[in-house]
């Protein structure tokens, strides 16, 4: 945590308890004893941020900033790396100002939010960026002291995955063997293509025609190039699919069911 006074004074009017925060509030170089804390930090509604090769999406961060002197301004962004000095990724590059609403019952507390665009093709250039990102949160109090906390919260940014399925032969006689093949791939941000994801557990599921529930038949491990292959007994008309639940760096994927006519 860093606590410092702002170089330039910032004058803001509170209209209907809403604050629009200036970026200038972040400039400083002298340590003080500001007492701002950040709680209830939530990124993307608590959901993982799963990005393909060209995904564009808006990410929202919400948080609560509290200071005994009251909050004048607050900001937040995401960063990745060992520490902020050696970060290899930042979304966006500079912490965007937040819009904060002071609590009507507690003037020391403000509920804040900020949103910014993420463009996978522009912002993610290597696969090492997949995984846990940190939330940097900062605020300026009414005495012009400011505080920044490097890890006020965390979020997951993951590579988008795709899984396919093909069940054959079609049609098939009842009691015969159905061969179910497929492939698991994921976005490779470095090469700009989808590449096979080997050594991953994928569930083979079946849904009988006329029902709405899939049942897991077995778990299959992906081979070279993310290839999937297994067999099942043809017992009734229905749909086969593969389901990948995801990993710490890669999002989940579910294939559309492939129908097999059993005669």
Short mmCIF file of the C-alpha atoms (twelve columns), coordinates in Angstrom:
data_MODEL
# 
_entry.id   MODEL 
# 
loop_
_atom_site.group_PDB 
_atom_site.id 
_atom_site.type_symbol 
_atom_site.label_atom_id 
_atom_site.label_alt_id 
_atom_site.label_comp_id 
_atom_site.label_asym_id 
_atom_site.label_seq_id 
_atom_site.Cartn_x 
_atom_site.Cartn_y 
_atom_site.Cartn_z 
_atom_site.pdbx_PDB_model_num 
ATOM 1   C CA . UNK A 1   0.000   0.000   0.000   1 
ATOM 2   C CA . UNK A 2   1.223   3.474   -0.880  1 
ATOM 3   C CA . UNK A 3   -0.115  6.604   0.795   1 
ATOM 4   C CA . UNK A 4   0.841   10.012  -0.567  1 
ATOM 5   C CA . UNK A 5   -0.522  13.554  -1.023  1 
ATOM 6   C CA . UNK A 6   -1.530  14.738  -4.483  1 
ATOM 7   C CA . UNK A 7   0.819   17.157  -6.242  1 
ATOM 8   C CA . UNK A 8   -2.033  19.282  -7.524  1 
ATOM 9   C CA . UNK A 9   -5.171  20.021  -5.548  1 
ATOM 10  C CA . UNK A 10  -8.364  18.679  -7.024  1 
ATOM 11  C CA . UNK A 11  -11.656 20.461  -6.494  1 
ATOM 12  C CA . UNK A 12  -14.788 18.395  -7.016  1 
ATOM 13  C CA . UNK A 13  -18.409 19.171  -6.418  1 
ATOM 14  C CA . UNK A 14  -20.619 16.439  -5.009  1 
ATOM 15  C CA . UNK A 15  -23.844 16.432  -6.987  1 
ATOM 16  C CA . UNK A 16  -26.495 14.094  -5.639  1 
ATOM 17  C CA . UNK A 17  -23.679 12.271  -3.844  1 
ATOM 18  C CA . UNK A 18  -22.075 11.211  -7.178  1 
ATOM 19  C CA . UNK A 19  -18.369 11.695  -7.872  1 
ATOM 20  C CA . UNK A 20  -16.524 11.700  -11.188 1 
ATOM 21  C CA . UNK A 21  -12.848 11.235  -10.362 1 
ATOM 22  C CA . UNK A 22  -9.947  13.122  -12.037 1 
ATOM 23  C CA . UNK A 23  -6.803  11.245  -13.080 1 
ATOM 24  C CA . UNK A 24  -4.639  14.059  -11.665 1 
ATOM 25  C CA . UNK A 25  -5.455  12.826  -8.167  1 
ATOM 26  C CA . UNK A 26  -2.938  10.018  -8.641  1 
ATOM 27  C CA . UNK A 27  0.211   12.136  -9.020  1 
ATOM 28  C CA . UNK A 28  2.354   12.246  -5.849  1 
ATOM 29  C CA . UNK A 29  5.784   11.525  -4.396  1 
ATOM 30  C CA . UNK A 30  5.665   11.949  -0.609  1 
ATOM 31  C CA . UNK A 31  4.510   9.432   2.020   1 
ATOM 32  C CA . UNK A 32  1.740   10.375  4.447   1 
ATOM 33  C CA . UNK A 33  -0.600  8.530   6.793   1 
ATOM 34  C CA . UNK A 34  -3.836  8.347   4.812   1 
ATOM 35  C CA . UNK A 35  -6.180  5.651   6.091   1 
ATOM 36  C CA . UNK A 36  -8.160  4.526   3.032   1 
ATOM 37  C CA . UNK A 37  -9.284  0.903   2.788   1 
ATOM 38  C CA . UNK A 38  -10.812 -0.992  -0.150  1 
ATOM 39  C CA . UNK A 39  -13.365 -3.762  0.316   1 
ATOM 40  C CA . UNK A 40  -15.986 -5.682  -1.681  1 
ATOM 41  C CA . UNK A 41  -13.817 -5.634  -4.821  1 
ATOM 42  C CA . UNK A 42  -15.594 -7.488  -7.648  1 
ATOM 43  C CA . UNK A 43  -14.378 -7.814  -11.241 1 
ATOM 44  C CA . UNK A 44  -16.664 -8.722  -14.144 1 
ATOM 45  C CA . UNK A 45  -19.513 -9.551  -11.802 1 
ATOM 46  C CA . UNK A 46  -17.396 -12.251 -10.151 1 
ATOM 47  C CA . UNK A 47  -17.080 -14.231 -13.401 1 
ATOM 48  C CA . UNK A 48  -13.872 -15.245 -15.180 1 
ATOM 49  C CA . UNK A 49  -12.866 -13.077 -18.145 1 
ATOM 50  C CA . UNK A 50  -12.573 -15.576 -21.004 1 
ATOM 51  C CA . UNK A 51  -11.020 -14.205 -24.191 1 
ATOM 52  C CA . UNK A 52  -10.507 -15.657 -27.641 1 
ATOM 53  C CA . UNK A 53  -8.201  -14.281 -30.332 1 
ATOM 54  C CA . UNK A 54  -10.274 -11.229 -31.233 1 
ATOM 55  C CA . UNK A 55  -12.681 -10.942 -28.300 1 
ATOM 56  C CA . UNK A 56  -13.722 -7.432  -27.368 1 
ATOM 57  C CA . UNK A 57  -15.622 -6.889  -24.165 1 
ATOM 58  C CA . UNK A 58  -16.282 -4.353  -21.454 1 
ATOM 59  C CA . UNK A 59  -15.015 -5.206  -17.980 1 
ATOM 60  C CA . UNK A 60  -16.455 -3.551  -14.883 1 
ATOM 61  C CA . UNK A 61  -14.793 -3.312  -11.460 1 
ATOM 62  C CA . UNK A 62  -16.833 -2.390  -8.395  1 
ATOM 63  C CA . UNK A 63  -15.478 -1.692  -4.915  1 
ATOM 64  C CA . UNK A 64  -16.091 0.174   -1.659  1 
ATOM 65  C CA . UNK A 65  -13.616 2.861   -0.574  1 
ATOM 66  C CA . UNK A 66  -13.573 3.985   3.066   1 
ATOM 67  C CA . UNK A 67  -11.573 6.781   4.678   1 
ATOM 68  C CA . UNK A 68  -12.094 8.597   8.024   1 
ATOM 69  C CA . UNK A 69  -11.816 11.921  6.160   1 
ATOM 70  C CA . UNK A 70  -14.200 10.905  3.390   1 
ATOM 71  C CA . UNK A 71  -13.548 9.943   -0.228  1 
ATOM 72  C CA . UNK A 72  -13.091 12.567  -2.931  1 
ATOM 73  C CA . UNK A 73  -11.853 10.355  -5.779  1 
ATOM 74  C CA . UNK A 74  -11.170 6.696   -6.530  1 
ATOM 75  C CA . UNK A 75  -9.800  4.560   -9.387  1 
ATOM 76  C CA . UNK A 76  -8.921  0.936   -10.235 1 
ATOM 77  C CA . UNK A 77  -7.444  -1.291  -12.924 1 
ATOM 78  C CA . UNK A 78  -6.049  -4.808  -13.497 1 
ATOM 79  C CA . UNK A 79  -2.388  -5.762  -13.655 1 
ATOM 80  C CA . UNK A 80  -0.413  -8.994  -14.104 1 
ATOM 81  C CA . UNK A 81  3.077   -9.950  -12.953 1 
ATOM 82  C CA . UNK A 82  5.260   -10.323 -9.883  1 
ATOM 83  C CA . UNK A 83  4.700   -6.747  -8.750  1 
ATOM 84  C CA . UNK A 84  3.563   -3.436  -10.198 1 
ATOM 85  C CA . UNK A 85  7.130   -2.405  -11.034 1 
ATOM 86  C CA . UNK A 86  7.683   -5.565  -13.121 1 
ATOM 87  C CA . UNK A 87  4.151   -6.014  -14.437 1 
ATOM 88  C CA . UNK A 88  3.901   -7.594  -17.882 1 
ATOM 89  C CA . UNK A 89  0.282   -6.588  -18.413 1 
ATOM 90  C CA . UNK A 90  -2.141  -3.838  -17.438 1 
ATOM 91  C CA . UNK A 91  -5.818  -3.413  -18.340 1 
ATOM 92  C CA . UNK A 92  -6.160  -0.630  -19.161 1 
ATOM 93  C CA . UNK A 93  -2.648  0.808   -19.189 1 
ATOM 94  C CA . UNK A 94  -3.602  3.609   -16.787 1 
ATOM 95  C CA . UNK A 95  -6.117  3.197   -13.934 1 
ATOM 96  C CA . UNK A 96  -9.423  4.669   -15.113 1 
ATOM 97  C CA . UNK A 97  -11.257 7.059   -12.843 1 
ATOM 98  C CA . UNK A 98  -14.280 5.670   -11.099 1 
ATOM 99  C CA . UNK A 99  -17.732 6.982   -10.426 1 
ATOM 100 C CA . UNK A 100 -18.463 6.843   -6.710  1 
ATOM 101 C CA . UNK A 101 -21.585 7.358   -4.635  1 
ATOM 102 C CA . UNK A 102 -21.136 8.422   -1.018  1 
ATOM 103 C CA . UNK A 103 -23.228 6.459   1.456   1 
ATOM 104 C CA . UNK A 104 -26.217 8.523   2.652   1 
ATOM 105 C CA . UNK A 105 -25.696 7.163   6.182   1 
ATOM 106 C CA . UNK A 106 -21.877 7.140   6.314   1 
ATOM 107 C CA . UNK A 107 -19.935 10.014  4.674   1 
ATOM 108 C CA . UNK A 108 -16.645 8.119   5.102   1 
ATOM 109 C CA . UNK A 109 -17.720 5.372   2.666   1 
ATOM 110 C CA . UNK A 110 -18.272 5.440   -1.094  1 
ATOM 111 C CA . UNK A 111 -19.467 2.722   -3.474  1 
ATOM 112 C CA . UNK A 112 -17.402 2.941   -6.660  1 
ATOM 113 C CA . UNK A 113 -17.373 1.417   -10.142 1 
ATOM 114 C CA . UNK A 114 -15.415 1.785   -13.354 1 
ATOM 115 C CA . UNK A 115 -15.633 0.130   -16.766 1 
ATOM 116 C CA . UNK A 116 -13.127 -0.217  -19.594 1 
ATOM 117 C CA . UNK A 117 -12.763 -2.047  -22.874 1 
ATOM 118 C CA . UNK A 118 -10.573 -5.121  -23.376 1 
ATOM 119 C CA . UNK A 119 -9.457  -6.133  -26.874 1 
ATOM 120 C CA . UNK A 120 -7.724  -9.530  -26.917 1 
ATOM 121 C CA . UNK A 121 -5.929  -8.868  -30.213 1 
ATOM 122 C CA . UNK A 122 -4.526  -5.605  -28.867 1 
ATOM 123 C CA . UNK A 123 -4.031  -6.286  -25.153 1 
ATOM 124 C CA . UNK A 124 -2.898  -9.939  -24.966 1 
ATOM 125 C CA . UNK A 125 0.248   -10.869 -26.860 1 
ATOM 126 C CA . UNK A 126 1.404   -14.030 -25.056 1 
ATOM 127 C CA . UNK A 127 -0.155  -16.974 -23.234 1 
ATOM 128 C CA . UNK A 128 1.685   -16.225 -19.994 1 
ATOM 129 C CA . UNK A 129 -0.954  -13.570 -19.367 1 
ATOM 130 C CA . UNK A 130 -3.582  -16.237 -18.711 1 
ATOM 131 C CA . UNK A 131 -4.365  -16.820 -15.047 1 
ATOM 132 C CA . UNK A 132 -4.703  -14.580 -12.005 1 
ATOM 133 C CA . UNK A 133 -4.622  -10.794 -12.397 1 
ATOM 134 C CA . UNK A 134 -4.569  -8.307  -9.525  1 
ATOM 135 C CA . UNK A 135 -6.736  -5.271  -8.883  1 
ATOM 136 C CA . UNK A 136 -4.917  -2.034  -8.106  1 
ATOM 137 C CA . UNK A 137 -7.271  0.322   -6.275  1 
ATOM 138 C CA . UNK A 138 -6.595  3.906   -5.278  1 
ATOM 139 C CA . UNK A 139 -8.411  6.822   -3.708  1 
ATOM 140 C CA . UNK A 140 -7.986  10.443  -2.667  1 
ATOM 141 C CA . UNK A 141 -9.518  11.699  0.557   1 
ATOM 142 C CA . UNK A 142 -10.918 15.134  1.352   1 
ATOM 143 C CA . UNK A 143 -7.546  16.318  2.726   1 
ATOM 144 C CA . UNK A 144 -5.888  15.570  -0.658  1 
ATOM 145 C CA . UNK A 145 -3.993  12.519  0.642   1 
ATOM 146 C CA . UNK A 146 -4.163  9.476   -1.625  1 
ATOM 147 C CA . UNK A 147 -3.703  5.767   -1.110  1 
ATOM 148 C CA . UNK A 148 -3.040  2.962   -3.589  1 
ATOM 149 C CA . UNK A 149 -3.277  -0.748  -2.771  1 
ATOM 150 C CA . UNK A 150 -1.553  -2.982  -5.317  1 
ATOM 151 C CA . UNK A 151 -3.651  -6.084  -4.558  1 
ATOM 152 C CA . UNK A 152 -7.101  -4.994  -3.454  1 
ATOM 153 C CA . UNK A 153 -8.593  -8.038  -5.181  1 
ATOM 154 C CA . UNK A 154 -8.005  -10.552 -7.970  1 
ATOM 155 C CA . UNK A 155 -9.604  -11.745 -11.197 1 
ATOM 156 C CA . UNK A 156 -9.092  -14.612 -13.647 1 
ATOM 157 C CA . UNK A 157 -8.362  -13.990 -17.319 1 
ATOM 158 C CA . UNK A 158 -8.544  -17.206 -19.342 1 
ATOM 159 C CA . UNK A 159 -8.007  -18.479 -22.873 1 
ATOM 160 C CA . UNK A 160 -11.157 -19.351 -24.790 1 
ATOM 161 C CA . UNK A 161 -11.563 -23.060 -25.579 1 
ATOM 162 C CA . UNK A 162 -13.511 -24.969 -28.224 1 
ATOM 163 C CA . UNK A 163 -14.423 -28.670 -28.187 1 
ATOM 164 C CA . UNK A 164 -15.974 -30.573 -31.098 1 
ATOM 165 C CA . UNK A 165 -17.741 -33.937 -31.363 1 
ATOM 166 C CA . UNK A 166 -18.621 -36.439 -34.054 1 
ATOM 167 C CA . UNK A 167 -20.425 -39.732 -33.356 1 
ATOM 168 C CA . UNK A 168 -20.499 -42.444 -36.038 1 
ATOM 169 C CA . UNK A 169 -21.729 -44.490 -37.761 1 
ATOM 170 C CA . UNK A 170 -25.077 -42.814 -38.381 1 
ATOM 171 C CA . UNK A 171 -27.501 -44.547 -38.348 1 
ATOM 172 C CA . UNK A 172 -26.369 -47.472 -36.211 1 
ATOM 173 C CA . UNK A 173 -27.974 -50.742 -35.175 1 
ATOM 174 C CA . UNK A 174 -29.002 -51.061 -31.538 1 
ATOM 175 C CA . UNK A 175 -26.312 -52.728 -29.465 1 
ATOM 176 C CA . UNK A 176 -23.529 -51.855 -31.879 1 
ATOM 177 C CA . UNK A 177 -20.554 -49.639 -31.041 1 
ATOM 178 C CA . UNK A 178 -20.567 -45.897 -31.657 1 
ATOM 179 C CA . UNK A 179 -17.183 -44.202 -32.067 1 
ATOM 180 C CA . UNK A 180 -17.120 -40.658 -30.683 1 
ATOM 181 C CA . UNK A 181 -14.292 -38.404 -31.823 1 
ATOM 182 C CA . UNK A 182 -13.553 -34.733 -31.309 1 
ATOM 183 C CA . UNK A 183 -10.886 -32.170 -30.559 1 
ATOM 184 C CA . UNK A 184 -10.169 -29.692 -27.785 1 
ATOM 185 C CA . UNK A 185 -8.432  -26.479 -28.823 1 
ATOM 186 C CA . UNK A 186 -7.849  -23.123 -27.162 1 
ATOM 187 C CA . UNK A 187 -6.848  -19.628 -28.161 1 
ATOM 188 C CA . UNK A 188 -3.098  -19.147 -28.537 1 
ATOM 189 C CA . UNK A 189 -2.595  -15.417 -28.050 1 
ATOM 190 C CA . UNK A 190 1.021   -15.619 -29.185 1 
ATOM 191 C CA . UNK A 191 0.439   -17.291 -32.554 1 
ATOM 192 C CA . UNK A 192 -2.991  -15.840 -33.209 1 
ATOM 193 C CA . UNK A 193 -4.542  -19.277 -33.792 1 
ATOM 194 C CA . UNK A 194 -6.355  -22.070 -31.974 1 
ATOM 195 C CA . UNK A 195 -4.067  -24.929 -30.937 1 
ATOM 196 C CA . UNK A 196 -4.684  -28.396 -29.492 1 
ATOM 197 C CA . UNK A 197 -4.883  -28.779 -25.718 1 
ATOM 198 C CA . UNK A 198 -3.292  -32.098 -24.821 1 
ATOM 199 C CA . UNK A 199 -3.557  -34.105 -21.583 1 
ATOM 200 C CA . UNK A 200 -6.897  -32.667 -20.464 1 
ATOM 201 C CA . UNK A 201 -9.859  -34.509 -18.953 1 
ATOM 202 C CA . UNK A 202 -13.036 -34.194 -21.011 1 
ATOM 203 C CA . UNK A 203 -16.403 -35.770 -20.205 1 
ATOM 204 C CA . UNK A 204 -18.352 -37.770 -22.775 1 
ATOM 205 C CA . UNK A 205 -22.060 -37.266 -22.164 1 
ATOM 206 C CA . UNK A 206 -25.264 -38.662 -23.683 1 
ATOM 207 C CA . UNK A 207 -28.839 -37.345 -23.775 1 
ATOM 208 C CA . UNK A 208 -31.646 -39.661 -24.839 1 
ATOM 209 C CA . UNK A 209 -33.996 -38.226 -27.486 1 
ATOM 210 C CA . UNK A 210 -37.029 -36.587 -25.889 1 
ATOM 211 C CA . UNK A 211 -35.224 -35.737 -22.644 1 
ATOM 212 C CA . UNK A 212 -33.384 -32.624 -21.504 1 
ATOM 213 C CA . UNK A 213 -30.662 -34.045 -19.251 1 
ATOM 214 C CA . UNK A 214 -27.198 -35.251 -20.238 1 
ATOM 215 C CA . UNK A 215 -25.564 -38.134 -18.385 1 
ATOM 216 C CA . UNK A 216 -21.785 -38.551 -18.153 1 
ATOM 217 C CA . UNK A 217 -20.665 -41.857 -19.645 1 
ATOM 218 C CA . UNK A 218 -16.931 -41.603 -19.051 1 
ATOM 219 C CA . UNK A 219 -13.958 -39.229 -18.904 1 
ATOM 220 C CA . UNK A 220 -11.540 -39.109 -21.842 1 
ATOM 221 C CA . UNK A 221 -8.037  -37.594 -21.894 1 
ATOM 222 C CA . UNK A 222 -7.065  -35.499 -24.907 1 
ATOM 223 C CA . UNK A 223 -4.164  -36.761 -26.988 1 
ATOM 224 C CA . UNK A 224 -1.861  -35.181 -29.530 1 
ATOM 225 C CA . UNK A 225 -3.313  -31.979 -30.927 1 
ATOM 226 C CA . UNK A 226 -6.142  -32.162 -28.399 1 
ATOM 227 C CA . UNK A 227 -7.668  -35.218 -30.107 1 
ATOM 228 C CA . UNK A 228 -10.534 -37.100 -28.446 1 
ATOM 229 C CA . UNK A 229 -11.625 -40.646 -29.212 1 
ATOM 230 C CA . UNK A 230 -13.682 -43.239 -27.368 1 
ATOM 231 C CA . UNK A 231 -16.569 -45.639 -27.913 1 
ATOM 232 C CA . UNK A 232 -20.049 -46.177 -26.493 1 
ATOM 233 C CA . UNK A 233 -22.823 -48.712 -26.896 1 
ATOM 234 C CA . UNK A 234 -25.775 -47.682 -29.059 1 
ATOM 235 C CA . UNK A 235 -28.815 -48.161 -26.846 1 
ATOM 236 C CA . UNK A 236 -31.301 -45.501 -28.010 1 
ATOM 237 C CA . UNK A 237 -31.681 -42.457 -30.250 1 
ATOM 238 C CA . UNK A 238 -29.896 -39.529 -28.688 1 
ATOM 239 C CA . UNK A 239 -27.133 -36.963 -28.614 1 
ATOM 240 C CA . UNK A 240 -23.454 -37.354 -27.732 1 
ATOM 241 C CA . UNK A 241 -21.331 -34.419 -26.638 1 
ATOM 242 C CA . UNK A 242 -17.972 -33.628 -25.045 1 
ATOM 243 C CA . UNK A 243 -17.733 -31.256 -22.058 1 
ATOM 244 C CA . UNK A 244 -14.527 -29.581 -20.847 1 
ATOM 245 C CA . UNK A 245 -14.807 -27.896 -17.447 1 
ATOM 246 C CA . UNK A 246 -11.747 -25.663 -17.884 1 
ATOM 247 C CA . UNK A 247 -8.504  -25.072 -16.003 1 
ATOM 248 C CA . UNK A 248 -6.808  -22.231 -14.137 1 
ATOM 249 C CA . UNK A 249 -5.790  -20.680 -17.467 1 
ATOM 250 C CA . UNK A 250 -8.445  -21.887 -19.902 1 
ATOM 251 C CA . UNK A 251 -12.208 -21.448 -19.967 1 
ATOM 252 C CA . UNK A 252 -14.794 -24.240 -20.206 1 
ATOM 253 C CA . UNK A 253 -16.178 -25.588 -23.472 1 
ATOM 254 C CA . UNK A 254 -19.182 -27.700 -24.431 1 
ATOM 255 C CA . UNK A 255 -19.794 -29.242 -27.834 1 
ATOM 256 C CA . UNK A 256 -23.219 -29.119 -29.443 1 
ATOM 257 C CA . UNK A 257 -24.791 -32.568 -29.208 1 
ATOM 258 C CA . UNK A 258 -24.329 -34.864 -32.215 1 
ATOM 259 C CA . UNK A 259 -27.456 -36.925 -32.869 1 
ATOM 260 C CA . UNK A 260 -27.232 -40.654 -33.539 1 
ATOM 261 C CA . UNK A 261 -30.184 -42.564 -34.987 1 
ATOM 262 C CA . UNK A 262 -30.332 -46.039 -33.437 1 
ATOM 263 C CA . UNK A 263 -32.325 -48.661 -35.391 1 
# 
